[in-house]
XYZ file of C-alpha atoms in Angstrom:
402
model
C -26.317 145.213 71.351
C -23.196 147.165 72.342
C -24.592 150.509 71.243
C -27.931 150.334 73.070
C -26.821 153.013 75.548
C -26.525 155.489 72.690
C -29.844 154.338 71.249
C -31.528 154.778 74.626
C -30.706 158.501 74.501
C -33.506 158.798 71.956
C -36.045 158.471 74.758
C -34.666 161.551 76.507
C -34.642 163.532 73.261
C -38.306 162.701 72.766
C -39.288 163.335 76.394
C -37.536 166.702 76.358
C -39.296 167.681 73.138
C -42.701 166.792 74.588
C -41.896 168.612 77.848
C -41.084 171.757 75.835
C -44.434 171.521 74.015
C -42.664 170.995 70.715
C -45.047 168.089 70.094
C -47.971 166.549 71.930
C -46.762 163.008 71.326
C -44.235 161.138 69.209
C -43.032 157.626 68.570
C -40.125 156.102 66.674
C -39.338 152.619 65.392
C -35.889 151.517 64.202
C -35.011 148.263 62.426
C -31.709 146.887 61.180
C -31.721 144.241 58.479
C -35.456 143.848 59.020
C -35.178 143.167 62.751
C -36.388 145.597 65.379
C -33.647 147.389 67.267
C -35.746 149.775 69.333
C -39.130 151.391 69.772
C -39.753 154.536 71.835
C -42.825 156.625 72.555
C -43.480 159.817 74.466
C -46.380 162.133 75.221
C -50.018 161.925 74.220
C -51.961 161.254 71.052
C -54.957 162.891 72.773
C -53.952 165.459 75.385
C -57.488 166.500 76.257
C -58.453 162.971 77.313
C -54.985 161.971 78.571
C -54.588 159.156 76.036
C -50.893 158.304 75.683
C -48.983 157.865 72.450
C -48.812 154.096 71.908
C -47.372 151.710 69.393
C -50.742 151.093 67.731
C -51.418 154.811 67.166
C -52.643 155.536 63.655
C -51.221 158.608 61.883
C -52.384 160.620 58.885
C -49.393 160.139 56.594
C -50.049 162.980 54.171
C -47.019 163.070 51.844
C -45.539 159.911 53.334
C -48.254 158.294 51.191
C -46.186 159.179 48.130
C -43.540 156.403 48.420
C -46.358 153.834 48.433
C -47.797 155.419 45.288
C -44.296 155.263 43.816
C -44.156 151.539 44.558
C -47.505 151.042 42.817
C -46.214 152.848 39.744
C -42.926 150.923 39.699
C -44.819 147.640 39.995
C -47.010 148.483 37.001
C -43.969 149.621 35.032
C -42.364 146.240 35.773
C -45.437 144.522 34.312
C -45.291 146.552 31.118
C -48.570 148.313 31.846
C -47.038 151.791 32.162
C -44.217 153.319 30.129
C -42.455 156.152 32.011
C -41.428 157.816 28.752
C -44.939 157.773 27.283
C -47.162 160.807 27.068
C -49.481 160.998 30.054
C -52.340 161.558 27.609
C -51.796 158.052 26.215
C -53.369 156.846 29.478
C -55.335 159.904 30.640
C -56.577 161.667 27.462
C -57.665 164.758 29.378
C -54.003 165.853 29.522
C -53.610 166.027 25.721
C -53.773 169.813 25.389
C -52.160 171.703 28.247
C -51.237 175.352 28.671
C -48.361 176.971 30.546
C -49.208 180.028 32.623
C -46.349 181.907 34.258
C -48.577 184.645 35.664
C -48.345 185.585 39.321
C -50.516 187.542 41.683
C -48.129 190.481 41.605
C -50.515 191.877 39.018
C -53.494 190.895 36.919
C -53.149 187.587 35.091
C -51.702 188.530 31.717
C -53.142 186.511 28.847
C -49.871 186.863 26.956
C -48.200 184.755 29.661
C -50.542 181.832 28.995
C -49.433 179.787 25.997
C -49.928 176.220 24.753
C -47.390 173.853 26.297
C -44.473 173.252 23.944
C -44.336 169.562 24.788
C -46.427 166.884 26.483
C -46.434 165.837 30.118
C -44.728 162.458 30.204
C -45.280 159.883 32.924
C -41.741 160.371 34.182
C -42.525 164.055 34.731
C -45.167 162.980 37.244
C -42.732 160.680 39.025
C -40.095 163.406 39.269
C -42.461 166.265 40.211
C -41.443 168.085 37.044
C -44.904 168.038 35.449
C -45.825 171.651 36.239
C -48.995 170.511 38.048
C -49.212 172.569 41.218
C -50.420 172.305 44.764
C -52.636 175.221 45.840
C -50.936 178.527 46.484
C -51.881 182.210 46.448
C -48.979 183.393 44.300
C -49.116 181.674 40.907
C -51.953 181.360 38.421
C -51.522 177.588 38.411
C -51.573 177.414 42.204
C -54.741 179.491 42.419
C -56.437 177.224 39.878
C -55.303 174.150 41.819
C -56.724 175.700 44.981
C -60.122 175.940 43.309
C -59.974 172.222 42.465
C -59.292 171.282 46.069
C -61.942 173.707 47.307
C -64.496 171.893 45.156
C -63.345 168.509 46.469
C -63.723 169.746 50.037
C -67.154 171.269 49.361
C -68.426 167.919 48.084
C -66.564 165.331 50.153
C -69.216 165.012 52.870
C -72.130 165.025 50.427
C -73.787 162.598 48.044
C -71.683 163.522 45.000
C -68.037 163.490 46.076
C -65.171 164.005 43.644
C -63.547 160.694 42.668
C -59.892 159.999 41.915
C -60.616 160.046 38.173
C -62.726 163.202 38.559
C -59.752 164.853 40.249
C -57.502 163.994 37.323
C -59.937 165.550 34.848
C -60.259 168.666 36.993
C -56.477 169.078 37.291
C -56.138 168.687 33.521
C -58.183 171.881 33.164
C -55.641 173.845 35.212
C -52.601 175.512 33.692
C -49.054 174.272 34.190
C -46.632 176.514 36.063
C -43.846 175.737 33.576
C -43.066 173.538 30.593
C -43.104 169.821 31.467
C -39.629 168.739 32.565
C -38.338 172.301 32.903
C -38.334 172.618 36.714
C -38.837 170.660 39.904
C -41.920 171.867 41.763
C -43.709 169.884 44.466
C -47.340 169.402 43.461
C -50.225 167.101 42.605
C -48.367 164.622 40.394
C -48.730 161.715 42.841
C -52.490 162.233 43.001
C -52.672 162.048 39.206
C -50.679 158.801 39.457
C -53.520 157.377 41.565
C -55.863 158.020 38.655
C -53.323 156.518 36.256
C -53.178 153.336 38.345
C -56.964 153.112 38.248
C -57.047 153.600 34.480
C -54.549 150.860 33.629
C -55.720 148.313 36.208
C -59.490 148.795 36.131
C -59.412 148.796 39.939
C -59.894 151.533 42.488
C -56.552 152.849 43.734
C -57.431 151.619 47.219
C -58.244 148.086 46.033
C -55.009 147.905 44.040
C -52.880 148.959 47.031
C -54.672 146.512 49.307
C -54.165 143.613 46.910
C -50.551 144.296 45.980
C -49.118 145.779 49.174
C -51.253 146.073 52.285
C -52.503 142.492 52.451
C -49.254 140.664 51.522
C -47.226 142.977 53.810
C -49.692 142.540 56.720
C -50.253 146.304 56.802
C -53.553 145.787 58.602
C -53.869 149.375 59.844
C -53.065 151.111 56.555
C -55.904 152.532 54.484
C -57.474 155.697 53.108
C -59.814 155.743 56.105
C -59.967 154.572 59.723
C -62.942 152.282 60.495
C -65.119 152.858 63.593
C -63.434 150.146 65.665
C -60.045 151.843 65.180
C -61.059 155.495 65.464
C -59.904 155.658 69.101
C -56.367 154.930 67.894
C -56.246 157.806 65.389
C -54.063 160.563 66.797
C -55.399 164.069 67.194
C -53.606 166.885 65.369
C -52.039 169.786 67.243
C -50.689 173.188 66.278
C -48.677 175.865 68.040
C -50.340 178.921 69.572
C -49.517 181.662 72.062
C -51.210 179.494 74.698
C -49.278 176.341 73.842
C -50.345 173.348 71.769
C -53.970 173.268 70.725
C -55.968 170.621 68.921
C -56.967 171.521 65.383
C -59.130 169.678 62.866
C -57.948 170.590 59.384
C -59.570 169.306 56.215
C -56.587 169.645 53.903
C -55.924 168.704 50.285
C -59.363 167.188 49.873
C -59.028 164.922 52.920
C -61.566 164.676 55.746
C -59.919 165.254 59.126
C -61.787 162.415 60.838
C -60.900 159.869 58.134
C -64.186 158.192 59.048
C -65.316 157.078 55.590
C -63.832 155.487 52.479
C -63.124 158.516 50.285
C -64.109 158.775 46.641
C -60.908 160.758 46.090
C -58.163 158.303 47.016
C -55.218 160.646 47.181
C -51.927 159.122 46.076
C -50.129 162.181 47.346
C -51.545 162.473 50.836
C -54.477 160.194 51.622
C -53.174 157.218 53.595
C -53.224 156.535 57.323
C -50.981 153.948 59.014
C -49.102 152.892 62.114
C -45.323 153.084 62.125
C -45.204 149.284 62.432
C -47.149 148.995 59.195
C -44.921 151.481 57.431
C -41.795 149.696 58.629
C -42.994 146.549 56.845
C -43.206 148.508 53.623
C -39.731 149.948 54.265
C -38.303 146.523 55.059
C -39.717 145.139 51.814
C -37.955 147.864 49.841
C -34.710 147.345 51.741
C -34.928 143.623 50.933
C -35.141 144.361 47.214
C -38.866 143.721 47.015
C -39.165 140.646 49.255
C -40.923 140.341 52.592
C -40.951 137.210 54.765
C -39.916 135.072 51.815
C -42.606 136.463 49.517
C -41.804 138.595 46.506
C -43.875 141.792 46.473
C -41.963 143.715 43.805
C -39.230 142.772 41.334
C -35.792 143.811 42.516
C -35.339 145.944 39.410
C -38.557 147.841 40.192
C -37.182 148.743 43.638
C -33.891 149.826 42.056
C -35.805 152.046 39.618
C -37.774 153.555 42.505
C -34.775 154.456 44.608
C -32.250 155.913 42.145
C -33.546 159.494 41.867
C -34.631 161.230 38.687
C -34.334 165.018 38.507
C -31.453 166.620 36.635
C -28.401 167.847 38.584
C -29.285 171.448 37.709
C -32.727 170.970 39.319
C -31.424 169.649 42.642
C -31.078 173.117 44.157
C -34.838 173.547 43.716
C -35.307 170.693 46.188
C -33.025 172.202 48.833
C -34.483 175.667 48.221
C -37.756 174.284 49.625
C -36.334 171.941 52.281
C -33.176 173.629 53.505
C -31.798 170.481 55.181
C -31.686 168.579 51.866
C -28.465 169.672 50.164
C -26.790 166.524 48.886
C -30.106 164.973 47.857
C -31.763 164.431 44.521
C -35.431 163.511 43.990
C -37.313 161.011 41.897
C -40.234 158.600 42.114
C -41.584 160.607 45.066
C -38.467 159.970 47.161
C -35.476 162.024 48.256
C -32.248 160.136 47.520
C -28.839 160.966 49.000
C -26.251 161.385 46.221
C -23.537 163.521 47.832
C -22.621 162.828 51.451
C -20.312 165.860 51.535
C -23.310 168.194 51.294
C -25.752 166.603 53.751
C -26.573 168.216 57.084
C -27.599 164.934 58.722
C -25.847 161.569 59.041
C -26.809 159.873 55.796
C -24.955 157.603 53.427
C -25.101 157.647 49.673
C -28.256 155.860 48.569
C -30.358 156.759 51.615
C -33.948 157.424 50.587
C -37.314 158.226 52.107
C -39.865 160.972 52.557
C -41.964 162.691 55.221
C -45.449 164.133 55.664
C -47.146 167.460 56.344
C -47.858 166.548 59.977
C -44.286 165.394 60.642
C -44.217 161.666 59.958
C -40.822 160.620 58.579
C -39.413 157.558 56.819
C -35.800 156.683 55.966
C -34.087 153.617 54.528
C -30.277 153.321 54.586
C -29.464 150.485 52.141
C -25.717 150.559 52.848
C -26.240 149.645 56.502
C -29.704 148.067 56.529
C -31.403 150.683 58.720
C -35.099 151.586 58.535
C -36.396 154.492 60.634
C -40.061 155.453 61.014
C -41.175 158.458 63.066
C -44.754 159.256 64.031
C -46.228 162.621 65.045
C -49.300 164.747 64.208
C -48.106 168.320 64.496
C -48.684 171.356 62.260
C -45.447 173.269 61.884
C -42.449 171.039 61.178
C -39.559 173.209 62.330
C -39.422 171.693 65.829
C -40.447 168.114 65.093
C -38.288 168.114 61.957
C -35.294 169.067 64.055
C -36.157 166.303 66.535
C -36.336 163.541 63.932
C -33.075 164.649 62.341
C -31.368 164.510 65.749
C -32.837 161.051 66.276
C -31.567 159.920 62.880
C -28.069 161.118 63.783
C -28.170 159.082 66.991
C -29.393 156.004 65.127
C -26.678 156.271 62.497
C -23.984 156.864 65.120
C -25.037 153.763 67.041
C -25.884 151.344 64.245
C -24.158 152.310 61.003
């Protein structure tokens, strides 16, 4: 390919980043029109034992699980089993009577700020992260309540009575909403509730549904909510920055066991999956092909179109870029960022580009207009440096291939 010299510069970008201790190890896979263009790796997945980053390294995806949950929802919508405009309580009755609590920790929680929700949570509010269901924080009443839910999950997840996906949904339904459903965009637990919704309408565990509909037909053999014993040596360690350089850390976060050494009762649609970048690229290729993979239809084309068109209102878009400052020009919907205004983007993206990333730095992008899929693997707490690296890599890829 005429532009391989430019593509090869990615290796130096990665090597330099590892040499500067910006990450212990990274890898990147790029495809065009479903065919591999390049694969690069650098550094270690286990620095202490000098185990290099390799192509078969398994990563904790965290929020890069969300696009797969989105695909599950879109598939069930295409089968008429879920109505995006329906009340969530039509499927999960525990959400029938919700309250909005705008209290913050700037003072005592004021009861007058807690009122019955004016309207219901609708399924589309989950898909657009406009439900008002919060991730844990120490600032809002809703975030504090959410934190208590996850603390209970983590206190029970290694015992004999772990919290299940459906249990999680019922526990979250007892928390207050941070705002009226549909009012604002706020990143939270909506995708995890979707896992419970999938279980309710299919009668299957969320894991079994994903295996049947996606992982097995897409040959995603290393993708699961846990990593079995024979693959544990391929699971990357997690590193964080310190005054003494990168150090291994073992966080249990968002109800997820660090070791991923058992099938969890709580199968988190927002954060729970592990995968290789090869596996994830198969999922990305399927979406880019309008729902087909290797001649087999996985999703209807219209379901993929629904997934990748965005969803929040124009007046809510600034709330996305307020959180992720590199995302001006993007909207959000169905657990994906979607490029809608190329004049505002700070990276090389074309209108219609979509994808998402994860807490430990994994990153996924599809560019439908030029057939490019990019998957980036890393396990690093603190995304400022690795986020900058993957955006530089994406600019190189677009310059060479678009």
